[in-house]
mmCIF file with all atom_site columns, C-alpha atoms in Angstrom:
data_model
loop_
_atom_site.group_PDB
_atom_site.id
_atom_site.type_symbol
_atom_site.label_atom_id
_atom_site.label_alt_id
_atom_site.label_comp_id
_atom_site.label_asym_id
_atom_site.label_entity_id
_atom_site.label_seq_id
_atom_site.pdbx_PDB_ins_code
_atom_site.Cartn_x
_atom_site.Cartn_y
_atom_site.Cartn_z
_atom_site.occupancy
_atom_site.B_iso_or_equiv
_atom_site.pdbx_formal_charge
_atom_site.auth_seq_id
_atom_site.auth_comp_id
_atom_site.auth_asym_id
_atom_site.auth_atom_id
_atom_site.pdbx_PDB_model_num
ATOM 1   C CA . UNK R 1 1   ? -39.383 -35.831 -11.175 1.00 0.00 ? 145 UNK R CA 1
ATOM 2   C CA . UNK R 1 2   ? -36.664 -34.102 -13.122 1.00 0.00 ? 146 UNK R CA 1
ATOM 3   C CA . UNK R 1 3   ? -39.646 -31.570 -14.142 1.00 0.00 ? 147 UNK R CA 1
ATOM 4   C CA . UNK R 1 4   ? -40.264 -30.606 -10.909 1.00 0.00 ? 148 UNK R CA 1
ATOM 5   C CA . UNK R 1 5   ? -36.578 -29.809 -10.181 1.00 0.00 ? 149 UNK R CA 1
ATOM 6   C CA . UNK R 1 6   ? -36.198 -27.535 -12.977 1.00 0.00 ? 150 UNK R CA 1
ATOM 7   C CA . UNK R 1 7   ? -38.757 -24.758 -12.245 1.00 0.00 ? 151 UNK R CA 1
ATOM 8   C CA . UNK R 1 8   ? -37.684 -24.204 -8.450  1.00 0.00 ? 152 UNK R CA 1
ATOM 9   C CA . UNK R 1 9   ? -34.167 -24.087 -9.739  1.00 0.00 ? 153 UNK R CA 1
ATOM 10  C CA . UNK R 1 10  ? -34.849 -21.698 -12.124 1.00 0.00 ? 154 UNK R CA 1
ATOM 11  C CA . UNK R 1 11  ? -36.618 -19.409 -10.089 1.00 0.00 ? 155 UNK R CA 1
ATOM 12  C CA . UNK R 1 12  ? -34.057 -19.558 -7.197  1.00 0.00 ? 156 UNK R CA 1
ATOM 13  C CA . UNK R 1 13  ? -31.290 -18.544 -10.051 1.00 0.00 ? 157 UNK R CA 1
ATOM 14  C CA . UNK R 1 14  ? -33.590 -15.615 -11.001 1.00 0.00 ? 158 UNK R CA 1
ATOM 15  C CA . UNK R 1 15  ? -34.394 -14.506 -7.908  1.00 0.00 ? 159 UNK R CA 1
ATOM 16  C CA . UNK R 1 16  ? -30.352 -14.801 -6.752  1.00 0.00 ? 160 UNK R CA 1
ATOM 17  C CA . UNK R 1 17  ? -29.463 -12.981 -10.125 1.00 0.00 ? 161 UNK R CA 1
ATOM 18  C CA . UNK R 1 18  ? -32.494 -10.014 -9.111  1.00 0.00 ? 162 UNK R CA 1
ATOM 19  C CA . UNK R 1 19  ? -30.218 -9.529  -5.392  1.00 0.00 ? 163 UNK R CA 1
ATOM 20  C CA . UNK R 1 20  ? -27.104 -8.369  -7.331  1.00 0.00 ? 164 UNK R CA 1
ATOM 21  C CA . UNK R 1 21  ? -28.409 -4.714  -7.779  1.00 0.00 ? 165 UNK R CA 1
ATOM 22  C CA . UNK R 1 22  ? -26.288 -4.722  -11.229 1.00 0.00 ? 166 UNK R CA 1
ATOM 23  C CA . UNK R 1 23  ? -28.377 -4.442  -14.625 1.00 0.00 ? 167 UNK R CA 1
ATOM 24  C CA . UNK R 1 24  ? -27.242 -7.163  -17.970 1.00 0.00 ? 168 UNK R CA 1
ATOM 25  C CA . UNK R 1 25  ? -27.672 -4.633  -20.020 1.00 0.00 ? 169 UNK R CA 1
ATOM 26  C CA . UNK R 1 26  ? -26.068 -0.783  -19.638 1.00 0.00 ? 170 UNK R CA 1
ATOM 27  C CA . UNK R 1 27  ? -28.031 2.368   -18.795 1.00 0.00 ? 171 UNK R CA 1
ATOM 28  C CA . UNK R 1 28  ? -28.290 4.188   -22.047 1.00 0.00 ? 172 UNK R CA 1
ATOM 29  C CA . UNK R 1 29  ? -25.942 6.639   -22.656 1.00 0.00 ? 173 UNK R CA 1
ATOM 30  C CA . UNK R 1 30  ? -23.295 5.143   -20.437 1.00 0.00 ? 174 UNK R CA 1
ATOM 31  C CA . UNK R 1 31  ? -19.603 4.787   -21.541 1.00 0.00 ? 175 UNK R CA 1
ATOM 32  C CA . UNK R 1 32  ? -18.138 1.278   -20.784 1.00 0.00 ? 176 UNK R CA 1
ATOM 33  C CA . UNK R 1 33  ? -14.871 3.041   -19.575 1.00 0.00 ? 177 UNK R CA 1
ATOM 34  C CA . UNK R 1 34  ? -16.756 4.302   -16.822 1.00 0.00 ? 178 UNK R CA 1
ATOM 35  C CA . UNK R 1 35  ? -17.074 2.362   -13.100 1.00 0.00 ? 179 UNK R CA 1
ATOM 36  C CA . UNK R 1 36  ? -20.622 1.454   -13.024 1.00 0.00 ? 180 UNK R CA 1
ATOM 37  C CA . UNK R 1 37  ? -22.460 1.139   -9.497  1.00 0.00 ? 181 UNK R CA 1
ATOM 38  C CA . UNK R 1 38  ? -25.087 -1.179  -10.411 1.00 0.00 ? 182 UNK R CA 1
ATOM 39  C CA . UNK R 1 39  ? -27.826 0.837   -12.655 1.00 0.00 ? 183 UNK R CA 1
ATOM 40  C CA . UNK R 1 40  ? -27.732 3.814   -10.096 1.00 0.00 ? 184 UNK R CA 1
ATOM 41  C CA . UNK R 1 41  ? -24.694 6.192   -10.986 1.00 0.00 ? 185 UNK R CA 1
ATOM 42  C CA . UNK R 1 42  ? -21.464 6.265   -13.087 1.00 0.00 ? 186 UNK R CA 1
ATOM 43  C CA . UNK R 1 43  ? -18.019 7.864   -12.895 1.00 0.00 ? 187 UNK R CA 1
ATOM 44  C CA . UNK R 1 44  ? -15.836 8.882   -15.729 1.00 0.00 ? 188 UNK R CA 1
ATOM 45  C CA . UNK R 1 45  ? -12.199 8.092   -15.376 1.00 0.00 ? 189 UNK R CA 1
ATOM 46  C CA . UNK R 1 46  ? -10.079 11.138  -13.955 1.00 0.00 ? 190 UNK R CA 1
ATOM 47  C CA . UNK R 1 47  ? -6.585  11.523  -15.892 1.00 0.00 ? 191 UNK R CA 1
ATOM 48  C CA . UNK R 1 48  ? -4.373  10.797  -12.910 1.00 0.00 ? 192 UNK R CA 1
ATOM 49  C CA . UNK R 1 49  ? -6.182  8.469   -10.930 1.00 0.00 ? 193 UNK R CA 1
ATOM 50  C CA . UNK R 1 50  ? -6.637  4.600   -11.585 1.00 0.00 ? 194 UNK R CA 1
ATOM 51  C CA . UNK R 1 51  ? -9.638  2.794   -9.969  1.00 0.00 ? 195 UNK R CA 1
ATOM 52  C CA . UNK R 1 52  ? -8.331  1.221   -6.740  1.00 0.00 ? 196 UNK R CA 1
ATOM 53  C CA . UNK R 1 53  ? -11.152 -0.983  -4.954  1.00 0.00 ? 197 UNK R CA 1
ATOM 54  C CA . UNK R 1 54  ? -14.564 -1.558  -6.495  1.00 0.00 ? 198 UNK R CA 1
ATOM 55  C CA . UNK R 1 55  ? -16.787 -3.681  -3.532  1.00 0.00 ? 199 UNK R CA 1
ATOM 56  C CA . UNK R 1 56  ? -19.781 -4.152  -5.811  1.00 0.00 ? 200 UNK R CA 1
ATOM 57  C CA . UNK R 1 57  ? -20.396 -7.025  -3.652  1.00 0.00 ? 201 UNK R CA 1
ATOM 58  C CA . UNK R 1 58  ? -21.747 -5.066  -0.994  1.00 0.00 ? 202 UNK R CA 1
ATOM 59  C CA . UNK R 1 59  ? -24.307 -4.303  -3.279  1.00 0.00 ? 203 UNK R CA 1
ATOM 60  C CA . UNK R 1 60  ? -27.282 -6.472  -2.135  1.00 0.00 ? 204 UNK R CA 1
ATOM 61  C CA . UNK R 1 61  ? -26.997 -4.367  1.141   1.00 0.00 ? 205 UNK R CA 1
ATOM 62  C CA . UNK R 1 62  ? -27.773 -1.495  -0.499  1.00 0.00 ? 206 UNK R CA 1
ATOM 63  C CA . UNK R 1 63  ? -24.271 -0.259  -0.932  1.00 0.00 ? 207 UNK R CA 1
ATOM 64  C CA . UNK R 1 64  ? -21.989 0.574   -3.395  1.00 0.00 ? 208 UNK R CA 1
ATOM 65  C CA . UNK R 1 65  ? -17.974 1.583   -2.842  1.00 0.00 ? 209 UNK R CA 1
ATOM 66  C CA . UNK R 1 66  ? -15.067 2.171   -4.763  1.00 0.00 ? 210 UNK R CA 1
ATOM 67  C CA . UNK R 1 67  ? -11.913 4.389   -4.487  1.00 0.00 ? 211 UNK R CA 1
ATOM 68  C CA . UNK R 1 68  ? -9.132  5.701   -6.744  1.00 0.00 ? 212 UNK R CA 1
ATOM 69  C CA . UNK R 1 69  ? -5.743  6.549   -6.323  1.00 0.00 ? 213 UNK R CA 1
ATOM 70  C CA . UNK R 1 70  ? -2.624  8.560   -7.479  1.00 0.00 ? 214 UNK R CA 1
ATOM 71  C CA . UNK R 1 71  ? 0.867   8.082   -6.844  1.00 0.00 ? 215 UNK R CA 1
ATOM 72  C CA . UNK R 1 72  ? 3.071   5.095   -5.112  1.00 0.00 ? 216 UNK R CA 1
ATOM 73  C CA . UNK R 1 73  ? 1.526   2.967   -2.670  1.00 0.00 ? 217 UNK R CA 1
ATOM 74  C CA . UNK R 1 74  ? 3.728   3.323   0.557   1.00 0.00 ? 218 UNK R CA 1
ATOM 75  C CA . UNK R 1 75  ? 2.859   1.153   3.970   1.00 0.00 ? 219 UNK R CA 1
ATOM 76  C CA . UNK R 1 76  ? 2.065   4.318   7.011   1.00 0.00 ? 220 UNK R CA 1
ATOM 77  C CA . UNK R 1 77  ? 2.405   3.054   10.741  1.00 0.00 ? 221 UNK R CA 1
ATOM 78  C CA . UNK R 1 78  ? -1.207  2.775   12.118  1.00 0.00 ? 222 UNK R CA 1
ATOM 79  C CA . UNK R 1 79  ? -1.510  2.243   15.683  1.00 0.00 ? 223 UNK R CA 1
ATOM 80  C CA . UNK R 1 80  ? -0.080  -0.525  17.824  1.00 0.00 ? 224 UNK R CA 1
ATOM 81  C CA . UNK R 1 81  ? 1.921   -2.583  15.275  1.00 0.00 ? 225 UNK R CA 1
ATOM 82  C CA . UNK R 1 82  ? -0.042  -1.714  12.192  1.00 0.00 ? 226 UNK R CA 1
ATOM 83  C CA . UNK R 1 83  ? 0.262   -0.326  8.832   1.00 0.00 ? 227 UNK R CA 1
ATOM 84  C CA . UNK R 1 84  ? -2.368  1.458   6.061   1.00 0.00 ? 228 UNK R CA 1
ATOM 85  C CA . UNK R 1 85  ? -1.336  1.960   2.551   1.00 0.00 ? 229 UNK R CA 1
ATOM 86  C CA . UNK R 1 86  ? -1.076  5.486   1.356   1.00 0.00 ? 230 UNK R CA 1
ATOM 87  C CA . UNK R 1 87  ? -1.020  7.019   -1.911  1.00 0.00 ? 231 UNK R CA 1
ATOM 88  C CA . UNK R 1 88  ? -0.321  11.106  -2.859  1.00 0.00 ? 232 UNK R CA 1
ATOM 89  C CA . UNK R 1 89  ? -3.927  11.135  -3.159  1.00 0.00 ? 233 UNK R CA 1
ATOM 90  C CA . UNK R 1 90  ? -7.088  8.977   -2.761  1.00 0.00 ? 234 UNK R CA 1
ATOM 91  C CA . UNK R 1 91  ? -10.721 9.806   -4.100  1.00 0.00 ? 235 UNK R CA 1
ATOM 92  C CA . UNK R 1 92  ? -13.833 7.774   -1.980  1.00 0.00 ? 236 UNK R CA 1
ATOM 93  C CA . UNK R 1 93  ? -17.277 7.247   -3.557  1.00 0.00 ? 237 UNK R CA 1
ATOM 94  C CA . UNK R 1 94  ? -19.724 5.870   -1.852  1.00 0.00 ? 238 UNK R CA 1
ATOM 95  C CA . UNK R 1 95  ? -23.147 5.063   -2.000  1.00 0.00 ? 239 UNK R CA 1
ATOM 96  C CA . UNK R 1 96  ? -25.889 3.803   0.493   1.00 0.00 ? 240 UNK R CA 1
ATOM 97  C CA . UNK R 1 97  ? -29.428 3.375   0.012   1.00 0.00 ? 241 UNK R CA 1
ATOM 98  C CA . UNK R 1 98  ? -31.783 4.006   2.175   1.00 0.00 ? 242 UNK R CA 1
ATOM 99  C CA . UNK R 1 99  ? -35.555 4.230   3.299   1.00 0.00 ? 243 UNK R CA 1
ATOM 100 C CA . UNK R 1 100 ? -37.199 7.130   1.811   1.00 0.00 ? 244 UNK R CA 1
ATOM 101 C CA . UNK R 1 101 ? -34.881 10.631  0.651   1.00 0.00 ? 245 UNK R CA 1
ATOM 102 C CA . UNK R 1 102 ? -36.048 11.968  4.208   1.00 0.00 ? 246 UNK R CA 1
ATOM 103 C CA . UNK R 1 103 ? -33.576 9.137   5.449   1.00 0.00 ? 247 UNK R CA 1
ATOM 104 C CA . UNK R 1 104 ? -30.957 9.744   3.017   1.00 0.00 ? 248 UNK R CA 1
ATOM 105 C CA . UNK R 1 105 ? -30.384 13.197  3.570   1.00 0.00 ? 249 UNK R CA 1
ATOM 106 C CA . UNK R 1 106 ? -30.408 12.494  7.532   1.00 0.00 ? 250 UNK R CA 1
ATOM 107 C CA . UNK R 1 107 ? -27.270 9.805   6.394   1.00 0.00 ? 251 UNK R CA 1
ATOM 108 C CA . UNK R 1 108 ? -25.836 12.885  4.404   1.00 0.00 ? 252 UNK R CA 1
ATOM 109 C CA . UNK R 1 109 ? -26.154 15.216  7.601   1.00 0.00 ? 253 UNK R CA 1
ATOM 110 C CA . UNK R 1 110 ? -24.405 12.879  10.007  1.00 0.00 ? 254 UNK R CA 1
ATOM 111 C CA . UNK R 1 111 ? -21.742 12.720  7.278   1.00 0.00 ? 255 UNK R CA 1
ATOM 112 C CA . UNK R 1 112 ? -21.281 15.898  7.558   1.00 0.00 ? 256 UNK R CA 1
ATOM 113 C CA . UNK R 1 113 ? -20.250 15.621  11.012  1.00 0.00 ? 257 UNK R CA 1
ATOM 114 C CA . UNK R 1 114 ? -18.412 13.042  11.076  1.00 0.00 ? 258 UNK R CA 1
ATOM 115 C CA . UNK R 1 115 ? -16.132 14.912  8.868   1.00 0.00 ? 259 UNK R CA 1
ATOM 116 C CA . UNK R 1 116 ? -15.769 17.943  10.784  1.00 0.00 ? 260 UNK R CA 1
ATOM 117 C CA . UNK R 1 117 ? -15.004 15.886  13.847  1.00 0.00 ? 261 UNK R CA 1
ATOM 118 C CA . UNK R 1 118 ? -12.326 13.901  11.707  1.00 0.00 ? 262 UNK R CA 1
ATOM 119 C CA . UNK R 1 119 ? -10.844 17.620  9.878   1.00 0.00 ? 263 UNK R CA 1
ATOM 120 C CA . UNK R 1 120 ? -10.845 20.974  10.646  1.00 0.00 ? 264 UNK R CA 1
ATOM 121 C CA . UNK R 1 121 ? -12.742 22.115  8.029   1.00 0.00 ? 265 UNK R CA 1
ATOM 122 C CA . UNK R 1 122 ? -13.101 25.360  5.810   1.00 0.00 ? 266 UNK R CA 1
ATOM 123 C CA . UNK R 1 123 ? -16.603 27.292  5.189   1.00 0.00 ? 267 UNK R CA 1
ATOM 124 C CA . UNK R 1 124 ? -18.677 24.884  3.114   1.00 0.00 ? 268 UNK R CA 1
ATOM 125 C CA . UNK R 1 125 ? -20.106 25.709  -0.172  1.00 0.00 ? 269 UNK R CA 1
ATOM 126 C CA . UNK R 1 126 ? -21.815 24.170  -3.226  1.00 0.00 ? 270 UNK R CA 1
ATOM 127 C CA . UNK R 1 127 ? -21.089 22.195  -6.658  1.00 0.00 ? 271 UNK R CA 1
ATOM 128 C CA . UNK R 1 128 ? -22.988 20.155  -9.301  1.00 0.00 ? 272 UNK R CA 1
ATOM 129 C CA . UNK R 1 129 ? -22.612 16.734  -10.417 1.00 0.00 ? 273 UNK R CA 1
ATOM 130 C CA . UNK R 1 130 ? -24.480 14.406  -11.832 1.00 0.00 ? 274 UNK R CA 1
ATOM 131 C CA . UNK R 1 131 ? -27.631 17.358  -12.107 1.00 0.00 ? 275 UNK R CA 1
ATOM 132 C CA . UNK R 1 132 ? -27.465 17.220  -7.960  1.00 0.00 ? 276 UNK R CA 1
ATOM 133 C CA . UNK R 1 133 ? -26.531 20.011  -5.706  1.00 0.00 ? 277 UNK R CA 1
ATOM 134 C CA . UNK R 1 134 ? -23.554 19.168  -3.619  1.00 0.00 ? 278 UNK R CA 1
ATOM 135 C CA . UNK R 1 135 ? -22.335 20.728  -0.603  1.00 0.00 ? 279 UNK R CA 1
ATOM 136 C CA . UNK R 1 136 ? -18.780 20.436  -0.555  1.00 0.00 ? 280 UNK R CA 1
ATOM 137 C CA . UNK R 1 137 ? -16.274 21.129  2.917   1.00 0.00 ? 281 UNK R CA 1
ATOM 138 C CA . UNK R 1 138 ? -12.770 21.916  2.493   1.00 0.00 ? 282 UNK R CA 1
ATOM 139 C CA . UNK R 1 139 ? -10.687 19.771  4.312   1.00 0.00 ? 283 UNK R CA 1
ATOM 140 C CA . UNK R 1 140 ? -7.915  21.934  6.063   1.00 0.00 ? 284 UNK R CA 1
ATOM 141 C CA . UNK R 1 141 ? -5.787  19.336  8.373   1.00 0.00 ? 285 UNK R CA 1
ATOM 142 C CA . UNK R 1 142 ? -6.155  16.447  9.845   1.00 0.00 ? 286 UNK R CA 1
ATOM 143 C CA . UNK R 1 143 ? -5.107  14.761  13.053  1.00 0.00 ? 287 UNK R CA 1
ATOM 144 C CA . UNK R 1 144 ? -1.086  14.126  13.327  1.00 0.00 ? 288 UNK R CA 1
ATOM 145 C CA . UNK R 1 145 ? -1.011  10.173  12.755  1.00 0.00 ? 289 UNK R CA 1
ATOM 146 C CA . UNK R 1 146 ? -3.252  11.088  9.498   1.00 0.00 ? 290 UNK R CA 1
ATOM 147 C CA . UNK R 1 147 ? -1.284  10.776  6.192   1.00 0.00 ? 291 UNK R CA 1
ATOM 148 C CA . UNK R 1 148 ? -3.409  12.433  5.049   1.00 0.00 ? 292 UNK R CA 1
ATOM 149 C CA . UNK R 1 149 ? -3.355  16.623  5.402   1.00 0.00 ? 293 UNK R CA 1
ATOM 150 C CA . UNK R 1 150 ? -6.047  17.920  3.456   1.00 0.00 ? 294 UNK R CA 1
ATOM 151 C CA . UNK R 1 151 ? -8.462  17.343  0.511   1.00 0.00 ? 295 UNK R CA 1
ATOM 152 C CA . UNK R 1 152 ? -12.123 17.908  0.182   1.00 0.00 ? 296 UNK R CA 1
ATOM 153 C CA . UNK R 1 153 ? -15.285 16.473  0.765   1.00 0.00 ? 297 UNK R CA 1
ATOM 154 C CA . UNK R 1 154 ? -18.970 16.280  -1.402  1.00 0.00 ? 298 UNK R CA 1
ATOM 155 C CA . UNK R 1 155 ? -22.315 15.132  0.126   1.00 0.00 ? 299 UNK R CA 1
ATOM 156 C CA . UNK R 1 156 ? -25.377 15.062  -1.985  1.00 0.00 ? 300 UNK R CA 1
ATOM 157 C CA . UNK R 1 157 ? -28.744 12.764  -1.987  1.00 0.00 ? 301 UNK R CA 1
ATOM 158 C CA . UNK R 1 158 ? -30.163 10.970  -5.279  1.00 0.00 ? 302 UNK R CA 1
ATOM 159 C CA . UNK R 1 159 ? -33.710 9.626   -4.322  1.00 0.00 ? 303 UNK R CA 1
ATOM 160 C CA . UNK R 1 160 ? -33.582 7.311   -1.767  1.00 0.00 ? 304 UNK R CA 1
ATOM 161 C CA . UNK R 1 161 ? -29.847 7.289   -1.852  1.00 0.00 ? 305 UNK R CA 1
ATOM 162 C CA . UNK R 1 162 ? -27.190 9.597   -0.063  1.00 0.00 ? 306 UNK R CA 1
ATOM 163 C CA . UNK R 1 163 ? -23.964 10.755  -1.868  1.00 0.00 ? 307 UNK R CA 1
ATOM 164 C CA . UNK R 1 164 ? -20.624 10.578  -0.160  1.00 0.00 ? 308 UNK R CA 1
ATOM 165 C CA . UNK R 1 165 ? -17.138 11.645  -2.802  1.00 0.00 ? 309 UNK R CA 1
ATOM 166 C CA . UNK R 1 166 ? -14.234 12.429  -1.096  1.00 0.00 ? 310 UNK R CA 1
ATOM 167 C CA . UNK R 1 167 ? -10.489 12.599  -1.633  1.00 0.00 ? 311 UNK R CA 1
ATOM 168 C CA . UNK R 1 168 ? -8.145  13.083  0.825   1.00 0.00 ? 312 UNK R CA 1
ATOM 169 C CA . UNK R 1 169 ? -4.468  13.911  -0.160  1.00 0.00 ? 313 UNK R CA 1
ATOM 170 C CA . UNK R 1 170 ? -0.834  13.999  1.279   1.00 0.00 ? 314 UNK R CA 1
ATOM 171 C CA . UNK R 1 171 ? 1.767   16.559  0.827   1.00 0.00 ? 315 UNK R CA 1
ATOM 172 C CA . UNK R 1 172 ? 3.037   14.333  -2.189  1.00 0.00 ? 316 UNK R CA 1
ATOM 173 C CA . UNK R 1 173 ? -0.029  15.278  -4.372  1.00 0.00 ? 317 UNK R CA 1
ATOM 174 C CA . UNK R 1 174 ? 0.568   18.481  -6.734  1.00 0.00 ? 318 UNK R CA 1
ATOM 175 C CA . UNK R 1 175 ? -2.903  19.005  -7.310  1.00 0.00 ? 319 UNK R CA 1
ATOM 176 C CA . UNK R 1 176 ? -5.666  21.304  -6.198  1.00 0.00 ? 320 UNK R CA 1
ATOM 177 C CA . UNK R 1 177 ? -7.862  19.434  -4.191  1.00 0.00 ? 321 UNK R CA 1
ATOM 178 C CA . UNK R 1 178 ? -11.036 20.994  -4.887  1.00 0.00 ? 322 UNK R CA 1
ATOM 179 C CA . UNK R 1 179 ? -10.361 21.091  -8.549  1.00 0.00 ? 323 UNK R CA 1
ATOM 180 C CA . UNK R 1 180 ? -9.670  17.488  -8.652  1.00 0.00 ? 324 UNK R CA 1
ATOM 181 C CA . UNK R 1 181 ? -12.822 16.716  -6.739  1.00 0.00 ? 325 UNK R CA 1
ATOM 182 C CA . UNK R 1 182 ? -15.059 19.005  -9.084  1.00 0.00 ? 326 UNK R CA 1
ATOM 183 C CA . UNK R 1 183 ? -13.389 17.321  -12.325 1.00 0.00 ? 327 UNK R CA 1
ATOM 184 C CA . UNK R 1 184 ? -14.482 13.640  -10.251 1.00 0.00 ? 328 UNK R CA 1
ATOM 185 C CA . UNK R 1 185 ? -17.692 15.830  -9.730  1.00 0.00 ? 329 UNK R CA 1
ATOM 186 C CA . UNK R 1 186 ? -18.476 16.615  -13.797 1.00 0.00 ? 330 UNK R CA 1
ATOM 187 C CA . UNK R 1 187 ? -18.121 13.233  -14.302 1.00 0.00 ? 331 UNK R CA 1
ATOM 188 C CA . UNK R 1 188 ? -20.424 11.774  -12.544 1.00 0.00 ? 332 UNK R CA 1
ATOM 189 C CA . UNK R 1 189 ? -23.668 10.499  -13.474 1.00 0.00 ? 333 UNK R CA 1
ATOM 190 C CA . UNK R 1 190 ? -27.208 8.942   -12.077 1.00 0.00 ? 334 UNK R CA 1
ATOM 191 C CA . UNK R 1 191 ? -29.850 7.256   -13.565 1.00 0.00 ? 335 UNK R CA 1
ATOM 192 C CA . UNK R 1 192 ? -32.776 9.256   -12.837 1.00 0.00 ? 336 UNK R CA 1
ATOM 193 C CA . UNK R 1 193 ? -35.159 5.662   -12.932 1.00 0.00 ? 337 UNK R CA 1
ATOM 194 C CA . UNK R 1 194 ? -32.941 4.679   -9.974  1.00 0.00 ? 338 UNK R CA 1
ATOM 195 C CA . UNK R 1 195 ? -33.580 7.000   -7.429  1.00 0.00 ? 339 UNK R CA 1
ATOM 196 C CA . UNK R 1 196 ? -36.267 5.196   -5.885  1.00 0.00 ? 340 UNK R CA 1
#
């Protein structure tokens, strides 16, 4: 009887331990300093900025999320009797697979909009990271109860997967923004196996 237990439990455990969308071992070449999403891309730490949230557990949905920030936490009013946490500045990385690179780049479009609807934005142009072409909008201003003012904003596709880095800062941050998100830019990396 025991037998028979054993092999359906160890399949299950494989199968649950295949959903996780994070490789045992690390993609060649990768630092272990660096914030890993699953075996699909990597980011080199940025002097400044300390990883905030990593949701690798959104990961079996076919995306990945983190964020970084600089400077003080501090609690911002937020509509009807709530509050957001702020920082001086706050980089975004996300990730989201989807069907086919047709697909992804469609997700990466309505990105786009989205973020001129939520900024005015500057003329867009284009940066590398990772070996991808990114188009990149200036963020000029955003709406009053925004903390908010400015930043910048990458979109790119990898595969089967769009691209979204972002970082938004407030009048406390003494940085350039579009420096700051080329230097999160340089170090980023993919795994060219993962692109699906």
């Amino acid at each position: 009887m025991k037998r028979r237990l054993i092999l359906p439990a160890l399949l299950a455990v494989l199968l649950l331990a295949g959903c996780s969308g994070q490789t045992e071992e690390p993609v060649p070449g990768w630092d272990e300093s660096w914030t890993r999403f699953g075996d699909v891309a990597a980011l080199e730490p940025v002097e400044g900025f300390t990883l905030g949230e990593n949701m690798d557990g959104l990961a079996p949905s076919g995306i990945y999320y983190a964020d970084w920030v600089s400077g003080e936490a501090r609690e911002i009013a937020s509509g009807e009797d709530g509050t957001v946490t702020a920082y001086d500045a706050q980089f975004y990385f996300l990730l989201s697979e989807c069907r086919d690179a047709e697909s992804a780049q469609g997700e990466v479009n309505a990105w786009l909009a989205r973020e001129k609807q939520s900024y005015e934005t500057g003329e867009a142009f284009s940066a590398e990271g990772g070996g991808r072409e990114f188009t990149v909008l200036p963020l000029l201003s955003g709406s009053e109860d925004n903390p908010y003012t400015h930043g910048a904003a990458a979109f790119s596709t990898h595969g089967v997967w769009a691209v979204s880095a972002e970082l938004l800062c407030g009048d406390g941050f003494a940085g350039d923004a579009r420096e700051t998100l080329e230097r999160f830019l340089a170090g980023l990396h993919f795994n060219e196996e993962s692109g699906g």
